[in-house]
Tab-separated table of C-alpha atoms and ligand atoms in Angstrom:
chain	number	residue	atom	x	y	z
A	1	MET	CA	36.503	-59.414	-13.894
A	2	SER	CA	38.647	-57.922	-16.700
A	3	LYS	CA	37.391	-57.323	-20.278
A	4	ASN	CA	39.261	-60.393	-21.594
A	5	PHE	CA	37.560	-62.639	-19.109
A	6	ARG	CA	34.130	-61.113	-19.819
A	7	VAL	CA	34.630	-61.737	-23.574
A	8	LEU	CA	35.912	-65.232	-22.787
A	9	ALA	CA	32.970	-65.915	-20.467
A	10	ALA	CA	30.451	-64.657	-23.077
A	11	VAL	CA	31.905	-66.895	-25.809
A	12	THR	CA	32.066	-69.881	-23.521
A	13	LEU	CA	28.607	-69.334	-22.107
A	14	ALA	CA	27.192	-69.479	-25.640
A	15	ALA	CA	29.118	-72.696	-26.249
A	16	THR	CA	28.024	-74.098	-22.877
A	17	LEU	CA	24.339	-73.420	-23.447
A	18	ALA	CA	24.713	-75.220	-26.752
A	19	ALA	CA	26.558	-78.152	-25.201
A	20	ALA	CA	25.268	-78.506	-21.648
A	21	SER	CA	22.336	-80.868	-20.961
A	22	GLY	CA	22.303	-81.601	-17.218
A	23	CYS	CA	26.038	-81.811	-16.522
A	24	SER	CA	27.652	-84.459	-18.612
A	25	SER	CA	30.799	-84.123	-20.689
A	26	SER	CA	30.280	-84.097	-24.433
A	27	ARG	CA	32.092	-87.425	-24.692
A	28	ASP	CA	29.261	-89.150	-22.817
A	29	SER	CA	27.034	-89.701	-25.813
A	30	ASP	CA	28.357	-93.206	-26.447
A	31	ASP	CA	28.757	-94.642	-22.886
A	32	SER	CA	28.799	-92.844	-19.546
A	33	SER	CA	31.061	-95.330	-17.873
A	34	SER	CA	34.411	-96.449	-19.214
A	35	SER	CA	34.643	-99.802	-20.996
A	36	SER	CA	37.472	-100.847	-18.693
A	37	SER	CA	36.686	-103.941	-16.632
A	38	SER	CA	39.171	-102.946	-13.975
A	39	ASN	CA	38.270	-101.096	-10.805
A	40	LEU	CA	41.336	-98.939	-11.169
A	41	VAL	CA	41.686	-95.171	-10.878
A	42	GLY	CA	44.937	-93.527	-11.963
A	43	ILE	CA	46.125	-90.458	-9.998
A	44	ALA	CA	48.851	-88.288	-11.543
A	45	MET	CA	50.378	-85.572	-9.319
A	46	PRO	CA	52.973	-82.991	-10.534
A	47	THR	CA	55.673	-83.207	-7.874
A	48	LYS	CA	56.519	-83.994	-4.255
A	49	SER	CA	58.793	-80.956	-3.953
A	50	LEU	CA	55.836	-78.581	-3.536
A	51	GLU	CA	54.189	-79.351	-0.217
A	52	ARG	CA	50.488	-79.408	-1.021
A	53	TRP	CA	50.657	-82.143	-3.700
A	54	ASN	CA	51.829	-84.643	-1.102
A	55	ASN	CA	48.612	-83.952	0.829
A	56	ASP	CA	46.479	-83.984	-2.314
A	57	GLY	CA	47.833	-87.316	-3.549
A	58	ALA	CA	47.752	-89.156	-0.232
A	59	ASN	CA	44.301	-87.801	0.625
A	60	LEU	CA	42.668	-88.716	-2.696
A	61	ASP	CA	44.350	-92.119	-2.753
A	62	ALA	CA	42.974	-92.940	0.698
A	63	LEU	CA	39.466	-91.705	-0.152
A	64	LEU	CA	39.281	-93.765	-3.352
A	65	LYS	CA	40.584	-96.879	-1.626
A	66	LYS	CA	37.983	-96.356	1.104
A	67	ALA	CA	35.353	-96.154	-1.655
A	68	GLY	CA	36.481	-99.571	-2.868
A	69	TYR	CA	38.650	-98.589	-5.835
A	70	GLU	CA	42.167	-99.700	-6.701
A	71	THR	CA	44.500	-96.824	-7.290
A	72	SER	CA	47.795	-96.032	-9.003
A	73	LEU	CA	49.285	-92.829	-7.531
A	74	GLN	CA	52.256	-91.311	-9.396
A	75	TYR	CA	54.369	-88.170	-8.798
A	76	ALA	CA	56.348	-86.687	-11.686
A	77	ASP	CA	59.045	-84.510	-10.099
A	78	ASN	CA	57.766	-81.492	-12.099
A	79	LYS	CA	59.056	-83.105	-15.312
A	80	VAL	CA	56.525	-83.097	-18.173
A	81	ASP	CA	57.994	-86.112	-20.013
A	82	GLN	CA	57.971	-88.121	-16.810
A	83	GLN	CA	54.283	-87.310	-16.312
A	84	ILE	CA	53.447	-88.317	-19.885
A	85	THR	CA	55.229	-91.657	-19.412
A	86	GLN	CA	53.429	-92.208	-16.110
A	87	LEU	CA	50.078	-91.508	-17.785
A	88	GLN	CA	50.907	-93.889	-20.623
A	89	ASN	CA	51.788	-96.608	-18.085
A	90	MET	CA	48.501	-96.007	-16.267
A	91	ILE	CA	46.563	-96.148	-19.549
A	92	ASN	CA	48.186	-99.515	-20.274
A	93	LEU	CA	46.557	-100.751	-17.066
A	94	ASN	CA	43.175	-99.717	-18.528
A	95	PRO	CA	41.772	-97.737	-15.565
A	96	LYS	CA	38.204	-96.470	-15.485
A	97	VAL	CA	39.211	-92.910	-14.678
A	98	LEU	CA	42.379	-90.811	-14.729
A	99	VAL	CA	42.676	-87.917	-12.257
A	100	VAL	CA	45.416	-85.584	-13.507
A	101	ALA	CA	47.073	-82.606	-11.792
A	102	SER	CA	49.110	-81.524	-14.783
A	103	ILE	CA	52.535	-79.898	-14.788
A	104	ASP	CA	52.014	-78.328	-18.210
A	105	GLY	CA	48.340	-78.447	-19.108
A	106	THR	CA	49.100	-77.965	-22.811
A	107	ALA	CA	51.350	-81.030	-23.160
A	108	LEU	CA	48.924	-83.905	-22.534
A	109	GLY	CA	46.826	-83.909	-25.733
A	110	PRO	CA	48.540	-86.890	-27.423
A	111	VAL	CA	48.611	-89.197	-24.397
A	112	LEU	CA	44.987	-88.374	-23.504
A	113	GLU	CA	43.990	-89.302	-27.040
A	114	LYS	CA	45.108	-92.820	-26.138
A	115	ALA	CA	43.001	-92.679	-22.996
A	116	ALA	CA	40.015	-91.598	-25.080
A	117	ALA	CA	40.533	-94.480	-27.485
A	118	GLN	CA	40.083	-96.793	-24.495
A	119	LYS	CA	37.089	-94.729	-23.273
A	120	ILE	CA	38.929	-93.795	-20.068
A	121	LYS	CA	37.368	-90.737	-18.433
A	122	VAL	CA	39.624	-87.870	-17.385
A	123	ILE	CA	39.233	-85.400	-14.514
A	124	ALA	CA	41.599	-82.403	-14.483
A	125	TYR	CA	42.636	-81.923	-10.841
A	126	ASP	CA	43.258	-78.366	-9.594
A	127	ARG	CA	44.908	-77.310	-12.877
A	128	LEU	CA	42.988	-77.253	-16.171
A	129	ILE	CA	44.174	-79.470	-19.058
A	130	ASN	CA	44.230	-77.421	-22.232
A	131	SER	CA	44.033	-77.823	-25.999
A	132	THR	CA	42.303	-81.226	-26.000
A	133	ALA	CA	38.728	-82.532	-26.138
A	134	ASN	CA	39.824	-85.561	-24.091
A	135	VAL	CA	39.186	-84.111	-20.651
A	136	ASP	CA	35.728	-84.655	-19.170
A	137	TYR	CA	35.627	-82.665	-15.938
A	138	TYR	CA	37.658	-80.158	-13.937
A	139	ALA	CA	37.703	-79.840	-10.144
A	140	THR	CA	39.603	-77.043	-8.447
A	141	PHE	CA	39.364	-74.058	-6.129
A	142	ASP	CA	38.093	-70.747	-7.568
A	143	ASN	CA	41.477	-69.656	-8.909
A	144	TYR	CA	40.421	-66.145	-9.894
A	145	GLN	CA	38.994	-65.642	-6.400
A	146	VAL	CA	42.362	-66.648	-4.875
A	147	GLY	CA	44.036	-63.692	-6.578
A	148	LYS	CA	41.130	-61.365	-5.837
A	149	LEU	CA	41.418	-62.164	-2.121
A	150	GLN	CA	45.167	-61.398	-2.224
A	151	GLY	CA	44.545	-58.077	-4.006
A	152	GLU	CA	41.736	-57.056	-1.649
A	153	PHE	CA	43.907	-57.938	1.358
A	154	ILE	CA	46.631	-55.568	0.124
A	155	VAL	CA	44.128	-52.747	-0.529
A	156	GLU	CA	42.668	-53.151	2.947
A	157	LYS	CA	46.022	-53.420	4.743
A	158	LEU	CA	47.531	-50.353	3.026
A	159	GLY	CA	44.358	-48.252	3.221
A	160	LEU	CA	44.511	-47.691	-0.533
A	161	ALA	CA	40.737	-47.224	-0.786
A	162	ASP	CA	41.131	-44.304	1.673
A	163	GLY	CA	43.686	-42.640	-0.619
A	164	LYS	CA	46.798	-43.742	1.274
A	165	GLY	CA	50.115	-44.080	-0.596
A	166	PRO	CA	52.278	-44.130	-2.637
A	167	PHE	CA	53.682	-47.522	-1.681
A	168	ASN	CA	56.433	-49.643	-3.291
A	169	LEU	CA	55.008	-52.896	-4.668
A	170	GLU	CA	56.838	-55.900	-6.075
A	171	PRO	CA	54.513	-58.278	-7.971
A	172	PHE	CA	55.193	-61.947	-8.694
A	173	ALA	CA	53.273	-64.558	-10.645
A	174	GLY	CA	53.345	-68.338	-10.766
A	175	SER	CA	54.854	-70.773	-13.247
A	176	SER	CA	54.360	-69.839	-16.899
A	177	ASP	CA	53.242	-73.415	-17.772
A	178	ASP	CA	50.518	-73.423	-15.070
A	179	ASN	CA	47.045	-72.469	-16.304
A	180	ASN	CA	46.101	-71.442	-12.762
A	181	ALA	CA	48.826	-68.803	-12.591
A	182	LYS	CA	47.107	-66.420	-15.015
A	183	PHE	CA	43.855	-66.688	-13.038
A	184	PHE	CA	45.657	-65.954	-9.756
A	185	PHE	CA	47.419	-62.963	-11.275
A	186	SER	CA	44.291	-61.638	-13.032
A	187	GLY	CA	42.235	-61.844	-9.841
A	188	ALA	CA	44.844	-59.793	-7.969
A	189	TRP	CA	45.717	-57.385	-10.767
A	190	ASP	CA	42.090	-56.508	-11.477
A	191	VAL	CA	42.013	-55.192	-7.894
A	192	LEU	CA	45.487	-53.591	-7.759
A	193	LYS	CA	46.013	-52.136	-11.236
A	194	PRO	CA	43.750	-49.096	-10.699
A	195	TYR	CA	46.082	-48.091	-7.847
A	196	VAL	CA	49.127	-48.623	-10.042
A	197	ASP	CA	47.500	-46.453	-12.702
A	198	SER	CA	46.742	-43.752	-10.098
A	199	GLY	CA	50.323	-43.843	-8.774
A	200	LYS	CA	49.309	-45.031	-5.297
A	201	LEU	CA	51.196	-48.244	-6.001
A	202	VAL	CA	54.623	-47.913	-7.584
A	203	ILE	CA	56.731	-50.799	-8.966
A	204	PRO	CA	60.380	-49.750	-8.514
A	205	SER	CA	61.618	-52.809	-10.450
A	206	GLY	CA	59.717	-51.410	-13.434
A	207	LYS	CA	58.088	-54.712	-14.365
A	208	LYS	CA	55.800	-54.099	-17.358
A	209	LEU	CA	52.270	-55.150	-16.387
A	210	ALA	CA	50.035	-53.038	-18.624
A	211	SER	CA	47.368	-55.783	-18.643
A	212	ASN	CA	46.686	-59.232	-17.175
A	213	ASP	CA	48.197	-60.724	-20.326
A	214	ASP	CA	51.619	-59.450	-19.201
A	215	TRP	CA	51.618	-61.833	-16.192
A	216	LYS	CA	54.484	-63.891	-17.637
A	217	ASN	CA	56.750	-60.848	-17.194
A	218	VAL	CA	56.793	-61.695	-13.475
A	219	ALA	CA	56.345	-65.497	-13.682
A	220	ILE	CA	58.530	-67.776	-11.562
A	221	ASP	CA	58.836	-71.066	-13.453
A	222	GLY	CA	58.385	-74.276	-11.531
A	223	TRP	CA	57.016	-72.308	-8.538
A	224	THR	CA	60.360	-72.759	-6.785
A	225	SER	CA	61.394	-70.845	-3.637
A	226	GLN	CA	64.984	-70.683	-4.907
A	227	LYS	CA	64.050	-68.837	-8.117
A	228	ALA	CA	61.772	-66.449	-6.182
A	229	GLN	CA	64.587	-65.752	-3.697
A	230	SER	CA	67.144	-64.913	-6.362
A	231	GLU	CA	64.630	-62.800	-8.298
A	232	MET	CA	63.858	-60.819	-5.120
A	233	ASP	CA	67.586	-60.466	-4.375
A	234	ASN	CA	68.079	-58.984	-7.861
A	235	ARG	CA	65.240	-56.528	-7.479
A	236	LEU	CA	66.344	-55.380	-4.018
A	237	ASN	CA	69.976	-54.987	-5.082
A	238	SER	CA	69.118	-53.163	-8.306
A	239	PHE	CA	66.141	-50.976	-7.425
A	240	TYR	CA	66.135	-50.534	-3.633
A	241	THR	CA	69.271	-48.545	-2.909
A	242	GLY	CA	69.688	-45.361	-0.850
A	243	GLY	CA	67.284	-46.499	1.871
A	244	LYS	CA	64.364	-47.202	-0.437
A	245	LYS	CA	62.153	-49.927	1.058
A	246	VAL	CA	59.644	-52.364	-0.432
A	247	ASP	CA	56.240	-51.937	1.242
A	248	VAL	CA	54.269	-54.811	-0.239
A	249	VAL	CA	54.914	-58.006	-2.212
A	250	LEU	CA	52.209	-59.760	-4.244
A	251	SER	CA	53.264	-63.425	-3.952
A	252	PRO	CA	50.823	-65.844	-5.648
A	253	ASN	CA	51.657	-68.781	-3.368
A	254	ASP	CA	53.603	-69.890	-0.299
A	255	SER	CA	56.572	-71.575	-1.995
A	256	LEU	CA	57.407	-68.265	-3.701
A	257	ALA	CA	56.652	-66.280	-0.537
A	258	LEU	CA	59.161	-68.414	1.394
A	259	GLY	CA	61.943	-67.541	-1.048
A	260	ILE	CA	60.982	-63.865	-1.001
A	261	GLU	CA	60.999	-63.880	2.832
A	262	GLN	CA	64.466	-65.463	2.863
A	263	SER	CA	65.674	-62.731	0.500
A	264	LEU	CA	64.239	-59.946	2.692
A	265	GLU	CA	65.799	-61.492	5.787
A	266	SER	CA	69.203	-61.703	4.080
A	267	GLN	CA	68.876	-58.044	3.095
A	268	GLY	CA	68.307	-56.996	6.721
A	269	TYR	CA	64.563	-56.380	6.767
A	270	LYS	CA	63.105	-56.907	10.284
A	271	PRO	CA	59.574	-58.136	11.139
A	272	GLY	CA	57.647	-55.486	13.072
A	273	THR	CA	60.052	-52.775	11.809
A	274	ASP	CA	60.254	-52.499	8.028
A	275	TRP	CA	58.947	-55.909	6.948
A	276	PRO	CA	56.580	-55.571	3.945
A	277	ILE	CA	53.088	-56.981	3.534
A	278	ILE	CA	53.423	-60.361	1.805
A	279	THR	CA	50.616	-62.521	0.421
A	280	GLY	CA	50.588	-66.298	-0.108
A	281	GLN	CA	48.540	-69.386	-0.928
A	282	ASP	CA	48.310	-73.019	0.204
A	283	ALA	CA	48.926	-72.651	3.982
A	284	ASP	CA	52.225	-74.537	3.728
A	285	LEU	CA	53.621	-75.398	7.181
A	286	ALA	CA	56.718	-73.170	7.018
A	287	ASN	CA	54.612	-70.254	5.817
A	288	VAL	CA	51.975	-70.606	8.523
A	289	LYS	CA	54.847	-70.504	11.016
A	290	ASN	CA	56.139	-67.373	9.257
A	291	ILE	CA	52.687	-65.825	9.569
A	292	LEU	CA	52.788	-66.514	13.315
A	293	ALA	CA	56.262	-64.897	13.336
A	294	ASP	CA	55.065	-61.782	11.432
A	295	LYS	CA	57.142	-62.673	8.373
A	296	GLN	CA	54.097	-63.236	6.142
A	297	SER	CA	50.772	-61.384	6.317
A	298	MET	CA	48.313	-63.955	5.016
A	299	THR	CA	47.854	-67.094	2.998
A	300	VAL	CA	44.888	-68.206	0.892
A	301	TRP	CA	44.022	-71.573	2.288
A	302	LYS	CA	42.605	-74.215	-0.046
A	303	ASP	CA	41.508	-77.144	2.081
A	304	THR	CA	42.827	-79.939	-0.121
A	305	ARG	CA	40.739	-82.441	1.851
A	306	THR	CA	37.582	-80.934	0.350
A	307	LEU	CA	39.005	-81.139	-3.181
A	308	GLY	CA	39.824	-84.803	-2.596
A	309	GLU	CA	36.298	-85.471	-1.362
A	310	GLN	CA	34.760	-83.706	-4.352
A	311	VAL	CA	36.942	-85.562	-6.858
A	312	SER	CA	36.382	-88.968	-5.276
A	313	LYS	CA	32.638	-88.266	-5.468
A	314	MET	CA	32.970	-87.337	-9.168
A	315	VAL	CA	34.974	-90.512	-9.847
A	316	ASP	CA	32.214	-92.542	-8.194
A	317	GLN	CA	29.513	-90.788	-10.223
A	318	ILE	CA	31.395	-91.390	-13.480
A	319	ILE	CA	31.929	-95.085	-12.756
A	320	LYS	CA	28.311	-95.589	-11.676
A	321	GLY	CA	27.075	-93.747	-14.782
A	322	GLU	CA	25.405	-91.060	-12.678
A	323	THR	CA	25.217	-87.344	-13.497
A	324	VAL	CA	28.495	-85.814	-12.360
A	325	GLU	CA	28.198	-82.894	-9.958
A	326	THR	CA	29.556	-79.569	-11.296
A	327	ASN	CA	28.846	-75.939	-10.398
A	328	ASP	CA	30.528	-73.961	-13.169
A	329	THR	CA	29.966	-74.551	-16.877
A	330	SER	CA	31.232	-71.256	-18.271
A	331	THR	CA	34.568	-70.122	-16.863
A	332	TYR	CA	37.009	-72.772	-17.991
A	333	ASN	CA	37.332	-72.977	-21.776
A	334	ASN	CA	40.438	-75.043	-22.480
A	335	GLY	CA	40.758	-73.754	-26.033
A	336	VAL	CA	38.833	-76.690	-27.499
A	337	LYS	CA	35.741	-76.791	-25.282
A	338	VAL	CA	34.196	-75.570	-22.064
A	339	VAL	CA	35.127	-78.128	-19.411
A	340	PRO	CA	32.328	-78.697	-16.853
A	341	SER	CA	33.897	-77.743	-13.532
A	342	TYR	CA	33.441	-77.865	-9.806
A	343	LEU	CA	34.946	-74.853	-8.011
A	344	LEU	CA	35.604	-74.835	-4.274
A	345	PRO	CA	35.912	-71.662	-2.161
A	346	PRO	CA	39.392	-70.454	-1.070
A	347	VAL	CA	39.721	-68.842	2.389
A	348	VAL	CA	42.019	-66.097	3.727
A	349	VAL	CA	44.050	-67.031	6.821
A	350	THR	CA	45.924	-64.465	8.899
A	351	LYS	CA	47.743	-64.607	12.257
A	352	ASP	CA	44.425	-63.900	14.013
A	353	ASP	CA	42.629	-66.978	12.701
A	354	VAL	CA	45.284	-69.629	12.209
A	355	LYS	CA	43.852	-71.465	15.219
A	356	THR	CA	40.167	-71.231	14.355
A	357	LYS	CA	40.654	-72.099	10.673
A	358	LEU	CA	43.661	-74.403	10.445
A	359	VAL	CA	43.840	-76.042	13.901
A	360	ASP	CA	40.163	-76.337	14.851
A	361	SER	CA	39.433	-77.823	11.394
A	362	GLY	CA	42.173	-80.418	11.951
A	363	PHE	CA	44.285	-79.286	8.975
A	364	TYR	CA	47.191	-78.834	11.385
A	365	THR	CA	47.652	-79.738	15.039
A	366	ALA	CA	48.531	-76.918	17.436
A	367	ASP	CA	51.665	-78.880	18.253
A	368	LYS	CA	52.811	-78.916	14.618
A	369	LEU	CA	52.512	-75.115	14.502
A	370	GLY	CA	54.252	-74.662	17.818
A	371	LEU	CA	51.084	-73.215	19.318
B	401	GAL	C1	49.016	-74.154	-8.455
B	401	GAL	C2	48.164	-74.565	-7.297
B	401	GAL	C3	48.613	-73.805	-6.105
B	401	GAL	C4	50.108	-73.904	-5.873
B	401	GAL	C5	50.916	-73.954	-7.116
B	401	GAL	C6	52.267	-74.576	-6.895
B	401	GAL	O1	48.535	-74.727	-9.608
B	401	GAL	O2	46.811	-74.279	-7.550
B	401	GAL	O3	47.884	-74.286	-4.993
B	401	GAL	O4	50.362	-74.978	-5.106
B	401	GAL	O5	50.308	-74.649	-8.156
B	401	GAL	O6	52.169	-75.910	-6.598
């Protein structure tokens, strides 16, 4: 873990030890369950245009209904104002708990103040909510580990630890408004940067990435495939002339990887011939098919069913006034406080274990993958 994170962890740990007693958010002192008489849980998802959130929303909604709760599930088309309005409308319904997968984690302070005034508890879902005290818990996958797995995969595939190289690398990062994106990038860059420094990895596009804090220099806002495709087109056209080839692409997730793969295809790269190593995340359907077609090397799978189960359990514990289960009370300082968190393990999936991991677990049917 980089120096910044160690410093951050040290500061937060001190704060946590001061704050933590059993695992309850600091706003519990007055009443562990919301004053709302309703049995309602509000679920705010960022968008339907990025595949996984459709699964997340539908899955959590079904689990909470099965647990006997009413739900209000809203998608915000990746528009921050729309999400704020949706949250305000939910708050007007006086739910017990709000579960929020934020678009821009720094933009929700004012509306969550209104939730706090009504003693509505807030769980940040997958993405941390920043710069406010009015978030009680955070449930996600280990975001730093996602990036670390992508970085380690590249090192192993290229034989970098055995001194192989130099190789041409093109790094990408996620949306600049997504708190997760810096963790993904830092996890990967902490593994890869030593090889960039030693010259075993070269970045022909010349992107300045002197430290993890430079991640926004390669951010793709909104996580869209289109923006990733045009960015890759630009890099290939500008910096890969005279037969120069890209050997490896660090893509933080599958929606970006899909755009990058479309760019490579349009530029004449051929799987099995000169196709580069490409990383991903989320096990989106099109990308798993690309993995089976040797157009993507791996994806970091985050079984969204397990996140839904964990969050529905936390909602239940909050509403019943029980101690809420967390397993990390140091990593995620949102700038105002350390948010008690539950981190789930991400898993690498390659062509060799698509069946055992994604089909045998029921995440996809063999039929859906064309297997
Ligand atoms: C991140 C999320 C990833 C990916 C990305 C784009 O916050 O953790 O799984 O889906 O957003 O939606």
